[in-house]
Coordinates of C-alpha atoms and ligand atoms in Angstrom, one line a residue:
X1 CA -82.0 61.8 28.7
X2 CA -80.2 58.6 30.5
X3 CA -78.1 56.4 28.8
X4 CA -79.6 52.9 28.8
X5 CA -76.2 51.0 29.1
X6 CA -74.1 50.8 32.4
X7 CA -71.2 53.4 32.9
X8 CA -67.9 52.3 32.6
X9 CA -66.1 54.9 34.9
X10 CA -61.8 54.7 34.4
X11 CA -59.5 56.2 36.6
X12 CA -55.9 56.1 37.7
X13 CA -56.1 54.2 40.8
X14 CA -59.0 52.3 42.0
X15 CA -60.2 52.8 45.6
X16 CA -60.4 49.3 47.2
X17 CA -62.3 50.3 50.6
X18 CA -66.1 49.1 50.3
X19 CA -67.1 52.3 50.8
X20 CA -64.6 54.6 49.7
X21 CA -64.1 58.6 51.1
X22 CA -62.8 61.9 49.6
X23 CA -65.1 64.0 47.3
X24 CA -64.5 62.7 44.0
X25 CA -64.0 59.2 44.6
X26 CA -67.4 59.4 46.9
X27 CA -68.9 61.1 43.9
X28 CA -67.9 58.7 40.9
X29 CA -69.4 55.8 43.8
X30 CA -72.3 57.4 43.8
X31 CA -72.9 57.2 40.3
X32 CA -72.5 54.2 39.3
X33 CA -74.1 53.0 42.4
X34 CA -77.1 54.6 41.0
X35 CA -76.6 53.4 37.6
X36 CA -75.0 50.1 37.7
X37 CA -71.6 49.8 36.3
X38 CA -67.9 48.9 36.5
X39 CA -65.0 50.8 37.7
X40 CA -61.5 50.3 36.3
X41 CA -58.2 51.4 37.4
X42 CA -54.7 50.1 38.8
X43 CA -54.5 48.6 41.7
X44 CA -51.3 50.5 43.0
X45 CA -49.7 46.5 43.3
X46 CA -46.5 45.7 40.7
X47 CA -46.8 42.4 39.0
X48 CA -44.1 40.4 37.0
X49 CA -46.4 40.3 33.7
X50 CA -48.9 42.3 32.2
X51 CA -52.3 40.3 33.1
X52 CA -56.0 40.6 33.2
X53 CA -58.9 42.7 34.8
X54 CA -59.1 41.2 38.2
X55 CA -62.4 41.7 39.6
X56 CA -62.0 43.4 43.5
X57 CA -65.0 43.8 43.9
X58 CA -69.3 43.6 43.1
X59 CA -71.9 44.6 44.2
X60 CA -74.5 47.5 42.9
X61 CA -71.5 48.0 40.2
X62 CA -68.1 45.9 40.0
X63 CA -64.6 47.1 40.2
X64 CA -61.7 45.7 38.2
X65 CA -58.6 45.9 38.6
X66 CA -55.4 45.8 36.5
X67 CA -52.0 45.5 38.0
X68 CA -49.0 47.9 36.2
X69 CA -45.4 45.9 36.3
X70 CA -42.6 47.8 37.3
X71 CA -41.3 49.0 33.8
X72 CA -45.1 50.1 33.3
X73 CA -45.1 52.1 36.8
X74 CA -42.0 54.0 35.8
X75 CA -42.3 54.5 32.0
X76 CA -46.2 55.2 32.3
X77 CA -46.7 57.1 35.9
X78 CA -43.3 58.4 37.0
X79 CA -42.2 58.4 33.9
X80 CA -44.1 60.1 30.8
X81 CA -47.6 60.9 32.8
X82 CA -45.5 63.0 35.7
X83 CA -42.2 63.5 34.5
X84 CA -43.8 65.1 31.0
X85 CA -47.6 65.8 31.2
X86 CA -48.4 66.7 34.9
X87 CA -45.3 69.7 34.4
X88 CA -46.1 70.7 30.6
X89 CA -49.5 71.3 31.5
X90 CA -49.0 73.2 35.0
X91 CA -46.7 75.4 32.4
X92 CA -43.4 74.1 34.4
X93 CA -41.7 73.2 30.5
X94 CA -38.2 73.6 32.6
X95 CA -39.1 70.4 34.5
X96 CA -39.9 68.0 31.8
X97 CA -37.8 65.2 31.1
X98 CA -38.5 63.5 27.6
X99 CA -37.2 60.0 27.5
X100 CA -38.8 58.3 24.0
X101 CA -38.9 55.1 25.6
X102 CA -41.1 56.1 28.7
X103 CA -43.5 58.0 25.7
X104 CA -43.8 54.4 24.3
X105 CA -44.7 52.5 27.4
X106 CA -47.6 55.4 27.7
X107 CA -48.9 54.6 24.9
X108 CA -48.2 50.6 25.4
X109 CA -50.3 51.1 28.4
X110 CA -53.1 53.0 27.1
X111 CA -52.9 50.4 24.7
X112 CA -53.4 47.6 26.7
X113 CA -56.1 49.2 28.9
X114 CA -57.9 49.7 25.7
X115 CA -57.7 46.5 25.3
X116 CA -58.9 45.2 28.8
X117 CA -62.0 47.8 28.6
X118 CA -63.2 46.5 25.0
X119 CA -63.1 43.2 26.4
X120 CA -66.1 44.5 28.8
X121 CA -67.7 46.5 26.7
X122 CA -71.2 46.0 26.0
X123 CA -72.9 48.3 22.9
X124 CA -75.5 51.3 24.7
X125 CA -72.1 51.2 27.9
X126 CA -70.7 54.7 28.5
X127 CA -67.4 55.3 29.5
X128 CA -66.0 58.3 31.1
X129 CA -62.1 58.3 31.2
X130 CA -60.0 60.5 34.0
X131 CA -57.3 62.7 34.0
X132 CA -53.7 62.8 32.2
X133 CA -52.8 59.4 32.4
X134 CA -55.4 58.1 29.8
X135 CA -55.1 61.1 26.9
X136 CA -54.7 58.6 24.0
X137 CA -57.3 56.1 25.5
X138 CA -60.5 56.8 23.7
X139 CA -58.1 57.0 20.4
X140 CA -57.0 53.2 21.4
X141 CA -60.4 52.2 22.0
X142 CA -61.6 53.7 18.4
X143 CA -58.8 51.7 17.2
X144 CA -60.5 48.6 18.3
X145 CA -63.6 49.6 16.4
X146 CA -65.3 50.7 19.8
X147 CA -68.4 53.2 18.7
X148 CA -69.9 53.8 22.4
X149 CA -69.7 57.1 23.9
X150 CA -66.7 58.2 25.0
X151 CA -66.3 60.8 27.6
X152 CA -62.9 62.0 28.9
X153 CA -62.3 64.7 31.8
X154 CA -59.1 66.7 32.5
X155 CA -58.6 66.9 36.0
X156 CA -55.3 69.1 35.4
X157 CA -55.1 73.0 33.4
X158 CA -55.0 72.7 29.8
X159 CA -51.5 73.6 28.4
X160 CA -51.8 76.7 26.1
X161 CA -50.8 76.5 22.8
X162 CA -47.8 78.0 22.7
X163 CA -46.6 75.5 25.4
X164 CA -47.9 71.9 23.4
X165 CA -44.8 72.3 21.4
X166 CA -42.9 71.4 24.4
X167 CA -44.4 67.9 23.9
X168 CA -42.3 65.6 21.2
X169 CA -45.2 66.1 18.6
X170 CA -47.3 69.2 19.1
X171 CA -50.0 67.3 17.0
X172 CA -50.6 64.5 19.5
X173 CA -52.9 66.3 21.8
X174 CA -55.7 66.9 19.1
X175 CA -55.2 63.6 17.9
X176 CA -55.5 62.1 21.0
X177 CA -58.5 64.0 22.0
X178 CA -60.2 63.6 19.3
X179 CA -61.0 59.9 20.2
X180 CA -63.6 61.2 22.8
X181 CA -67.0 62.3 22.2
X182 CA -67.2 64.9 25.0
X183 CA -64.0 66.4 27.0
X184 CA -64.8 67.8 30.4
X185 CA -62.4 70.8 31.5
X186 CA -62.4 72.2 34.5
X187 CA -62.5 76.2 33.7
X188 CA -63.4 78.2 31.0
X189 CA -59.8 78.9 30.2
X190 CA -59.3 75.6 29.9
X191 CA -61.5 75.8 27.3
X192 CA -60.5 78.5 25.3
X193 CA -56.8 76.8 25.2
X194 CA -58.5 73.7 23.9
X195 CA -60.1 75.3 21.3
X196 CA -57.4 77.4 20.4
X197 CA -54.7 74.4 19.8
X198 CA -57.9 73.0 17.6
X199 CA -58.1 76.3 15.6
X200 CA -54.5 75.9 14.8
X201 CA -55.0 72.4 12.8
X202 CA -56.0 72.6 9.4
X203 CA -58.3 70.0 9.2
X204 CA -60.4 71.0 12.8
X205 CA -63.5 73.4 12.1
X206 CA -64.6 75.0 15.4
X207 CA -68.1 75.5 15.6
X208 CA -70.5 77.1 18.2
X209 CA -70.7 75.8 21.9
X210 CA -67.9 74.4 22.3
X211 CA -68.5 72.0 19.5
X212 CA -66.2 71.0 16.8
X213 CA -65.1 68.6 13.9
X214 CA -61.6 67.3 13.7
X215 CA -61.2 65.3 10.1
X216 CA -64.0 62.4 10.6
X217 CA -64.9 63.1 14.2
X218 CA -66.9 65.4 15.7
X219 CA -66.9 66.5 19.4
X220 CA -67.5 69.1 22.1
X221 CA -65.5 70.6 24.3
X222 CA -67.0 71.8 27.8
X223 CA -66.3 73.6 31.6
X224 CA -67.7 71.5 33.9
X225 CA -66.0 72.7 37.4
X226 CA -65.3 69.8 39.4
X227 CA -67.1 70.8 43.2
X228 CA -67.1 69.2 46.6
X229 CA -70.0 67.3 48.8
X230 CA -71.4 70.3 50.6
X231 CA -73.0 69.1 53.5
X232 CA -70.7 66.3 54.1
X233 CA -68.1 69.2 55.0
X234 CA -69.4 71.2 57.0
X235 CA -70.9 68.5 58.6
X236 CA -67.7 66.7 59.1
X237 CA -66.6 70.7 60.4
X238 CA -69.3 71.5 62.8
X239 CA -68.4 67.8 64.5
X240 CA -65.2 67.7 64.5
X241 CA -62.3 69.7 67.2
X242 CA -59.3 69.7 65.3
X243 CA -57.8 68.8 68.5
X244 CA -55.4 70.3 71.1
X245 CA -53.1 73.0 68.8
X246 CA -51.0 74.3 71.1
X247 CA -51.4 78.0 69.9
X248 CA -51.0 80.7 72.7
X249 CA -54.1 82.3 73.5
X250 CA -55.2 84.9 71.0
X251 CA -52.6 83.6 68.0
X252 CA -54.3 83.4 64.9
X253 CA -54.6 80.7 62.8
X254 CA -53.6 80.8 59.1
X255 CA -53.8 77.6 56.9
X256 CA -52.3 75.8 54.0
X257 CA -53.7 72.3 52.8
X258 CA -51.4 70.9 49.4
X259 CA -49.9 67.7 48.2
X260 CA -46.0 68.6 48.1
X261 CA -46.0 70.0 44.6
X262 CA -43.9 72.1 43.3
X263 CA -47.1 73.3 41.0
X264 CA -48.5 74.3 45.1
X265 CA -46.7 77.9 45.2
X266 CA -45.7 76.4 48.5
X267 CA -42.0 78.4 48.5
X268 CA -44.1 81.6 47.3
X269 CA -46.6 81.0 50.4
X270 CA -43.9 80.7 52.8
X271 CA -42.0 83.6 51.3
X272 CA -45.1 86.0 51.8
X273 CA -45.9 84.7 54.7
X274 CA -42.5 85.9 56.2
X275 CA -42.7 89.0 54.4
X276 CA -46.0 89.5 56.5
X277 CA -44.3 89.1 59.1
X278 CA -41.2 91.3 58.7
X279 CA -44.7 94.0 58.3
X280 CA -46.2 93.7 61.6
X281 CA -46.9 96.8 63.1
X282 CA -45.3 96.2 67.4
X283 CA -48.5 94.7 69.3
X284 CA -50.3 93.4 66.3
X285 CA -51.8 89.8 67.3
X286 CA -49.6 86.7 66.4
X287 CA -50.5 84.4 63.2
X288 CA -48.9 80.9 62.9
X289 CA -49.4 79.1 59.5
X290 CA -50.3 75.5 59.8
X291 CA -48.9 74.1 56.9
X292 CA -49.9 70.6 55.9
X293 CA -47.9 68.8 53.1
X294 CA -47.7 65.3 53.0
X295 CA -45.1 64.1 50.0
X296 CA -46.3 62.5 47.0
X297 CA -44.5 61.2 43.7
X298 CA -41.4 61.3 45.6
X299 CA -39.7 59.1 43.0
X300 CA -40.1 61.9 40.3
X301 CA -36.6 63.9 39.8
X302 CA -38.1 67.6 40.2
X303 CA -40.4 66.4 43.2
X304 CA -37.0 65.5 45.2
X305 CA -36.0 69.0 46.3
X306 CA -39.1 70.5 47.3
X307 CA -38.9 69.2 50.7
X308 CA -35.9 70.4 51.7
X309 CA -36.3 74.1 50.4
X310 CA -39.5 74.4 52.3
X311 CA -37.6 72.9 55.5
X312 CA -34.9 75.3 55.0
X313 CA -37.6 78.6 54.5
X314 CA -39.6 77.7 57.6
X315 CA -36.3 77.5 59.8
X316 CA -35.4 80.8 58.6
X317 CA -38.6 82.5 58.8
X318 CA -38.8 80.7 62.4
X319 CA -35.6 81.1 63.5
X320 CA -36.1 85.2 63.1
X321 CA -39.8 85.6 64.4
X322 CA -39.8 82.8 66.8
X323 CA -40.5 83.3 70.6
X324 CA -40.5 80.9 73.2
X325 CA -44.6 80.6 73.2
X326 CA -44.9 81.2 69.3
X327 CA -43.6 79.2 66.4
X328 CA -44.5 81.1 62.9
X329 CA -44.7 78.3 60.3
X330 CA -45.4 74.6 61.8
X331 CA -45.1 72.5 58.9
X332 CA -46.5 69.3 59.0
X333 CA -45.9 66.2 56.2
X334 CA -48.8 64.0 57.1
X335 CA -52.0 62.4 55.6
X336 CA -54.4 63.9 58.1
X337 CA -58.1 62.2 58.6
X338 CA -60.8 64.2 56.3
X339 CA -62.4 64.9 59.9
X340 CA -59.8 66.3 61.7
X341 CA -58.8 68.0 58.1
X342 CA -62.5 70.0 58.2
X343 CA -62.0 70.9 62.3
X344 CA -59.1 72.8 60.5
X345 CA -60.5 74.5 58.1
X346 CA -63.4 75.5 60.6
X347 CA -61.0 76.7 63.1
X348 CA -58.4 78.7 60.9
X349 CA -58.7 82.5 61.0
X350 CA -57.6 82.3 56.7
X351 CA -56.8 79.7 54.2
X352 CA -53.6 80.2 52.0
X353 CA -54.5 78.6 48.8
X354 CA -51.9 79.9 46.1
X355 CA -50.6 77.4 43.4
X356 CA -49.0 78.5 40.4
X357 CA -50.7 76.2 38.7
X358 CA -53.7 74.2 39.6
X359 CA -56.8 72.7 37.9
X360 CA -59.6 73.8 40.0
X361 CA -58.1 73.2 44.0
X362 CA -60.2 71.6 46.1
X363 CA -59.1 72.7 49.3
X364 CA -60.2 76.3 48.2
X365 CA -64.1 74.9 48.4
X366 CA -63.3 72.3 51.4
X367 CA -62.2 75.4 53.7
X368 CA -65.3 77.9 52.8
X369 CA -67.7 75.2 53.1
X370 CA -66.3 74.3 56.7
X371 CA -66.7 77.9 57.7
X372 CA -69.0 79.0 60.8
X373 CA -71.6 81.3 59.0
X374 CA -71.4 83.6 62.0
X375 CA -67.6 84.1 61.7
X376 CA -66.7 82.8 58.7
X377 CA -62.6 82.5 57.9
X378 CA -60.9 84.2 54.7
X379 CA -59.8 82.3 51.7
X380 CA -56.7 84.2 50.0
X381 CA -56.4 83.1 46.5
X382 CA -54.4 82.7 43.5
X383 CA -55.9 84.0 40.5
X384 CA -54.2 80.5 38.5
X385 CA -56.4 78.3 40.6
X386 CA -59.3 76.8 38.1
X387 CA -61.6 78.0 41.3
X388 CA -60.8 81.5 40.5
X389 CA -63.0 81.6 38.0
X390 CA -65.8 80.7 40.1
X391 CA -64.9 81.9 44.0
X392 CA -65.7 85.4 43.8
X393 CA -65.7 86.0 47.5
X394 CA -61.8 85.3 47.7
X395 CA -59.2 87.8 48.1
X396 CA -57.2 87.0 45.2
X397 CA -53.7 87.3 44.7
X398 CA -50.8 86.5 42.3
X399 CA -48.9 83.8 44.1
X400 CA -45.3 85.6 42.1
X401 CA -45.9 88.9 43.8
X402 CA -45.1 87.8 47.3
X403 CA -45.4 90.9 48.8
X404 CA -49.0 92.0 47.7
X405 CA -49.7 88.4 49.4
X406 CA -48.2 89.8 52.2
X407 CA -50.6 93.0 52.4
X408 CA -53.5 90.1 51.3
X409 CA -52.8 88.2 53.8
X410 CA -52.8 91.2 56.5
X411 CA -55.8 92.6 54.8
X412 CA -57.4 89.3 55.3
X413 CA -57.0 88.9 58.9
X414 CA -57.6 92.3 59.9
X415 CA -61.4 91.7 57.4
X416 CA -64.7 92.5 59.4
X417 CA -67.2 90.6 60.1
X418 CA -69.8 92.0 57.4
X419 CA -67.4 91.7 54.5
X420 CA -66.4 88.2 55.8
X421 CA -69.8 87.4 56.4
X422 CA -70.8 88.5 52.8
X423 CA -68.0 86.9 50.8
X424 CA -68.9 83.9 52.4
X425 CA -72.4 83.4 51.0
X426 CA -71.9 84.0 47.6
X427 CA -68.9 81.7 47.8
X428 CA -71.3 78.7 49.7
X429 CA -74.4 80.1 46.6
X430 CA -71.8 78.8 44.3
X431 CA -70.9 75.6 46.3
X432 CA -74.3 74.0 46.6
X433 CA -75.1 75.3 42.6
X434 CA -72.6 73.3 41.6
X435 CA -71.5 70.7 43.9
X436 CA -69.9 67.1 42.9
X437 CA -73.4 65.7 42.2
X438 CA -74.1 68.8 40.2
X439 CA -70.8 67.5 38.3
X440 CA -71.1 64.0 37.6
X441 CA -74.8 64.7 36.6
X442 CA -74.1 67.2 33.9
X443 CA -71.2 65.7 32.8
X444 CA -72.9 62.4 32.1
X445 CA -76.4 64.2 30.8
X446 CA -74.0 66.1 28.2
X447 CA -72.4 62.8 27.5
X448 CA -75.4 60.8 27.5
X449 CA -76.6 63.9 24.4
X450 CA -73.7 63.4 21.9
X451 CA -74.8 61.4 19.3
X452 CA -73.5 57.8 18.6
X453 CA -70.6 57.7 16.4
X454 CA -70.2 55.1 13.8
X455 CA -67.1 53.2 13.4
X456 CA -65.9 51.6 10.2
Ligands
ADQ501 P1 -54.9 67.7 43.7 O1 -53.7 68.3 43.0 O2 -54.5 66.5 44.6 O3 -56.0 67.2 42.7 P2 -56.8 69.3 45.2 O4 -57.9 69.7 44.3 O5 -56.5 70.4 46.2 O6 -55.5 68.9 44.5 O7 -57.3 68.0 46.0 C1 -56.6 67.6 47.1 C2 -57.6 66.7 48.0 O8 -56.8 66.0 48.9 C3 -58.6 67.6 48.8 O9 -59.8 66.9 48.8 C4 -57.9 67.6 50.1 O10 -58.8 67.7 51.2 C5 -57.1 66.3 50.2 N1 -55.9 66.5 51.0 C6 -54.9 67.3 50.7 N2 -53.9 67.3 51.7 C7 -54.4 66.4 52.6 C8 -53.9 66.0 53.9 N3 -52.7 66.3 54.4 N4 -54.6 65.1 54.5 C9 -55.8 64.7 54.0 N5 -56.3 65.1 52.9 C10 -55.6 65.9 52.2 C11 -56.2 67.2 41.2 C12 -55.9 68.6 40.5 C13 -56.8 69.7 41.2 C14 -58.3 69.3 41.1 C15 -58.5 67.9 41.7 C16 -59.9 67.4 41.4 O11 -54.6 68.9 40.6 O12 -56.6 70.9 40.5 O13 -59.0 70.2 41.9 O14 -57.6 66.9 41.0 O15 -60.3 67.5 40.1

């Protein structure tokens, strides 16, 4: 069943190239391509005042943009959104820094954006809401007497109960929440934590499915794992040499692919990795780890030191395994080309993908579905990576116990052909069922199901 009305996709930050790349942003284009619709989001530009929508661009759907002023940028993004959210819900309580007035320009912001989308709204127009930044969105837009389908996916883990009292007011989250007719999560255990902080409020009744009543409203909570473009990877992979890598012939090739995050398990990975190392029976081939980590959020507090530690590990681990033909961990901080990115993954003997924390990790599905069939790579994987739930050709590991990674990752690289070989198809089976067009499709079929709610 379609919706008749356009889609009304909102998101963080609006991509501004005509054609935009990466999965999900190629994804959400697609969508409203074929729908018709408008995209709203910040423009990532500072202005003096709050203003308008600006339109950026039209075509088969419009994009408008909205411009944050500086106060907005730090209490809103650094400040409440990353400083509170993005740690409480990758279970990091330690790093949270609760400021009341940065909690108030959050909700200043989603109240203004409310606002600017109500402005737009026409009645049958569905709008699907993204990630942390927006929680208390749909609840503003109620506010304002909007009745339209509401659809809000968490891009992020959702916080188990026992952590939401880290936030000022544990009830805030249901509240919040409950503005939305559908919420997307990206695992099951997302879902069970949902419910759970639900079953603990007096007035929420949980029915079956995922479906449930909160005082007046009634909603449904789903898993809908977020997945990549398929073909468009390996694709990319089969065209692309990574270029000249400078290993010494017969050094194999271990990979890590993160934003600089301390939710990444990055000081775990390079801990492990060295541990490996230490292992190495005399003769055993050489492994370097390419280690790709450009910075991001460097203006939050707890992002700040991250850099440095991981600088410090890789010239120790280096300075004791080094050679003069072999450097151990090469560690690079840049933004690399999606091409050149999926030459990588193609050419790397193993993937290290171990956060701590992590809603579903793309990267884990970028580098299986780069592999060469005939002689496929290994993924090692943290079981706290949303993809653990679905990847069951991974070796999994717990990214705390750094020397079980260490066996994992010899394990991995001494792995036959046949077990590589098999792991990999059930891992690309589970791709292609459920790629990013899988995604958006059932996420908006689900949404397009709930049934109108009415708004005094
Ligand atoms: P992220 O935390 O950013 O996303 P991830 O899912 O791994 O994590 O996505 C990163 C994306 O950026 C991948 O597509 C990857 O290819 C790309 N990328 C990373 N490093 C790069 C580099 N150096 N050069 C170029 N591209 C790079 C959040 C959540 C995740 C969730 C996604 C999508 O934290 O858990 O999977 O959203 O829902």
């Amino acid at each position: 069943m379609a919706a008749e009305g356009r889609l009304i996709v909102v998101s963080n930050r609006i991509p501004t190239e005509a054609t935009p790349s990466g999965g999900l942003v190629v994804a959400l284009h697609q969508a409203l391509t074929g729908r018709g619709g408008v995209w709203i989001g910040s423009s990532g530009e500072l202005a003096e005042a709050p203003g308008p929508l600006r339109r950026i661009a039209s075509g088969a759907y419009e994009r408008f943009a909205f411009d944050l002023t500086e106060a907005e940028h730090e209490g809103f993004y650094l400040g409440y959104a990353n400083s509170v959210l993005w740690p409480l819900f990758h279970r990091r309580a330690d790093l949270i820094d609760v400021q009341e007035a940065e909690r108030q320009v959050y909700l200043d912001v989603n109240d203004r954006v409310a606002e600017l989308i109500a402005g737009i709204l026409e009645p049958g127009d569905m709008v699907w809401i993204h990630d942390y930044h927006f929680l208390p969105l749909g609840q503003a837009l109620r506010r304002r007497g909007v009745g339209n389908r509401l659809g809000f996916f968490l891009h992020i883990p959702f916080p188990a109960p026992s952590d939401a009292p880290a936030l000022p007011d544990r009830r805030v989250l249901p509240e919040w929440l409950a503005g939305y007719d559908l919420i997307g999560l990206q695992a099951s255990r997302d879902v069970r934590n949902c419910i759970d902080l639900y079953g603990k409020e007096p007035t929420a009744e949980i029915g079956s499915n995922g479906r449930l009543r909160f005082g007046d409203r009634r909603l449904e909570v789903g898993a809908f794992p977020i997945g990549i473009d398929v073909d468009a990877i390996r694709d990319a992979a089969e065209a692309t040499e990574p270029g000249a890598l400078m290993l010494a012939p017969g050094t194999r090739l271990a990979l890590g692919v993160d934003r600089l995050d301390y939710s990444k398990g990055l000081p775990q990975r390079f801990d492990a990795f060295g541990k490996y190392l230490g292992a190495r029976e005399p003769g055993e081939l050489r492994t370097t780890l390419l280690q790709i980590a450009p910075p991001s959020r460097e203006d939050v507090e707890a992002y700040k030191d991250i850099r440095h530690q991981l600088e410090s590990m890789a010239g120790s681990v280096n300075g004791e395994h080094a050679a003069l033909d072999w450097t151990p961990i090469r560690y690079i901080r840049r933004q690399l080309p999606r091409d050149v990115l999926a030459g990588l993954y193609r050419r790397a003997d193993l993937c290290l993908v171990t956060p701590l924390a992590d809603g579903m990790n793309l990267v884990a599905k970028e580098y299986v579905a780069a592999q060469d069939g005939a002689d496929p790579g290994v993924l090692i994987l943290s079981h706290f990576a949303g993809a653990a739930e679905q990847l069951d050709g991974a070796v999994m590991v717990n990214p705390y116990d750094t020397e079980r990674m260490a066996k994992a990752i010899r394990d991995g690289l001494a792995m036959s052909l046949g077990d590589r070989q098999a792991r990999y198809l059930s891992m690309m089976q589970t791709l292609r069922e459920t790629d990013i067009y899988w995604w958006t499709d059932t996420f908006l079929d689900r949404l397009a199901r709930r049934p109108l709610v009415r708004v005094a």
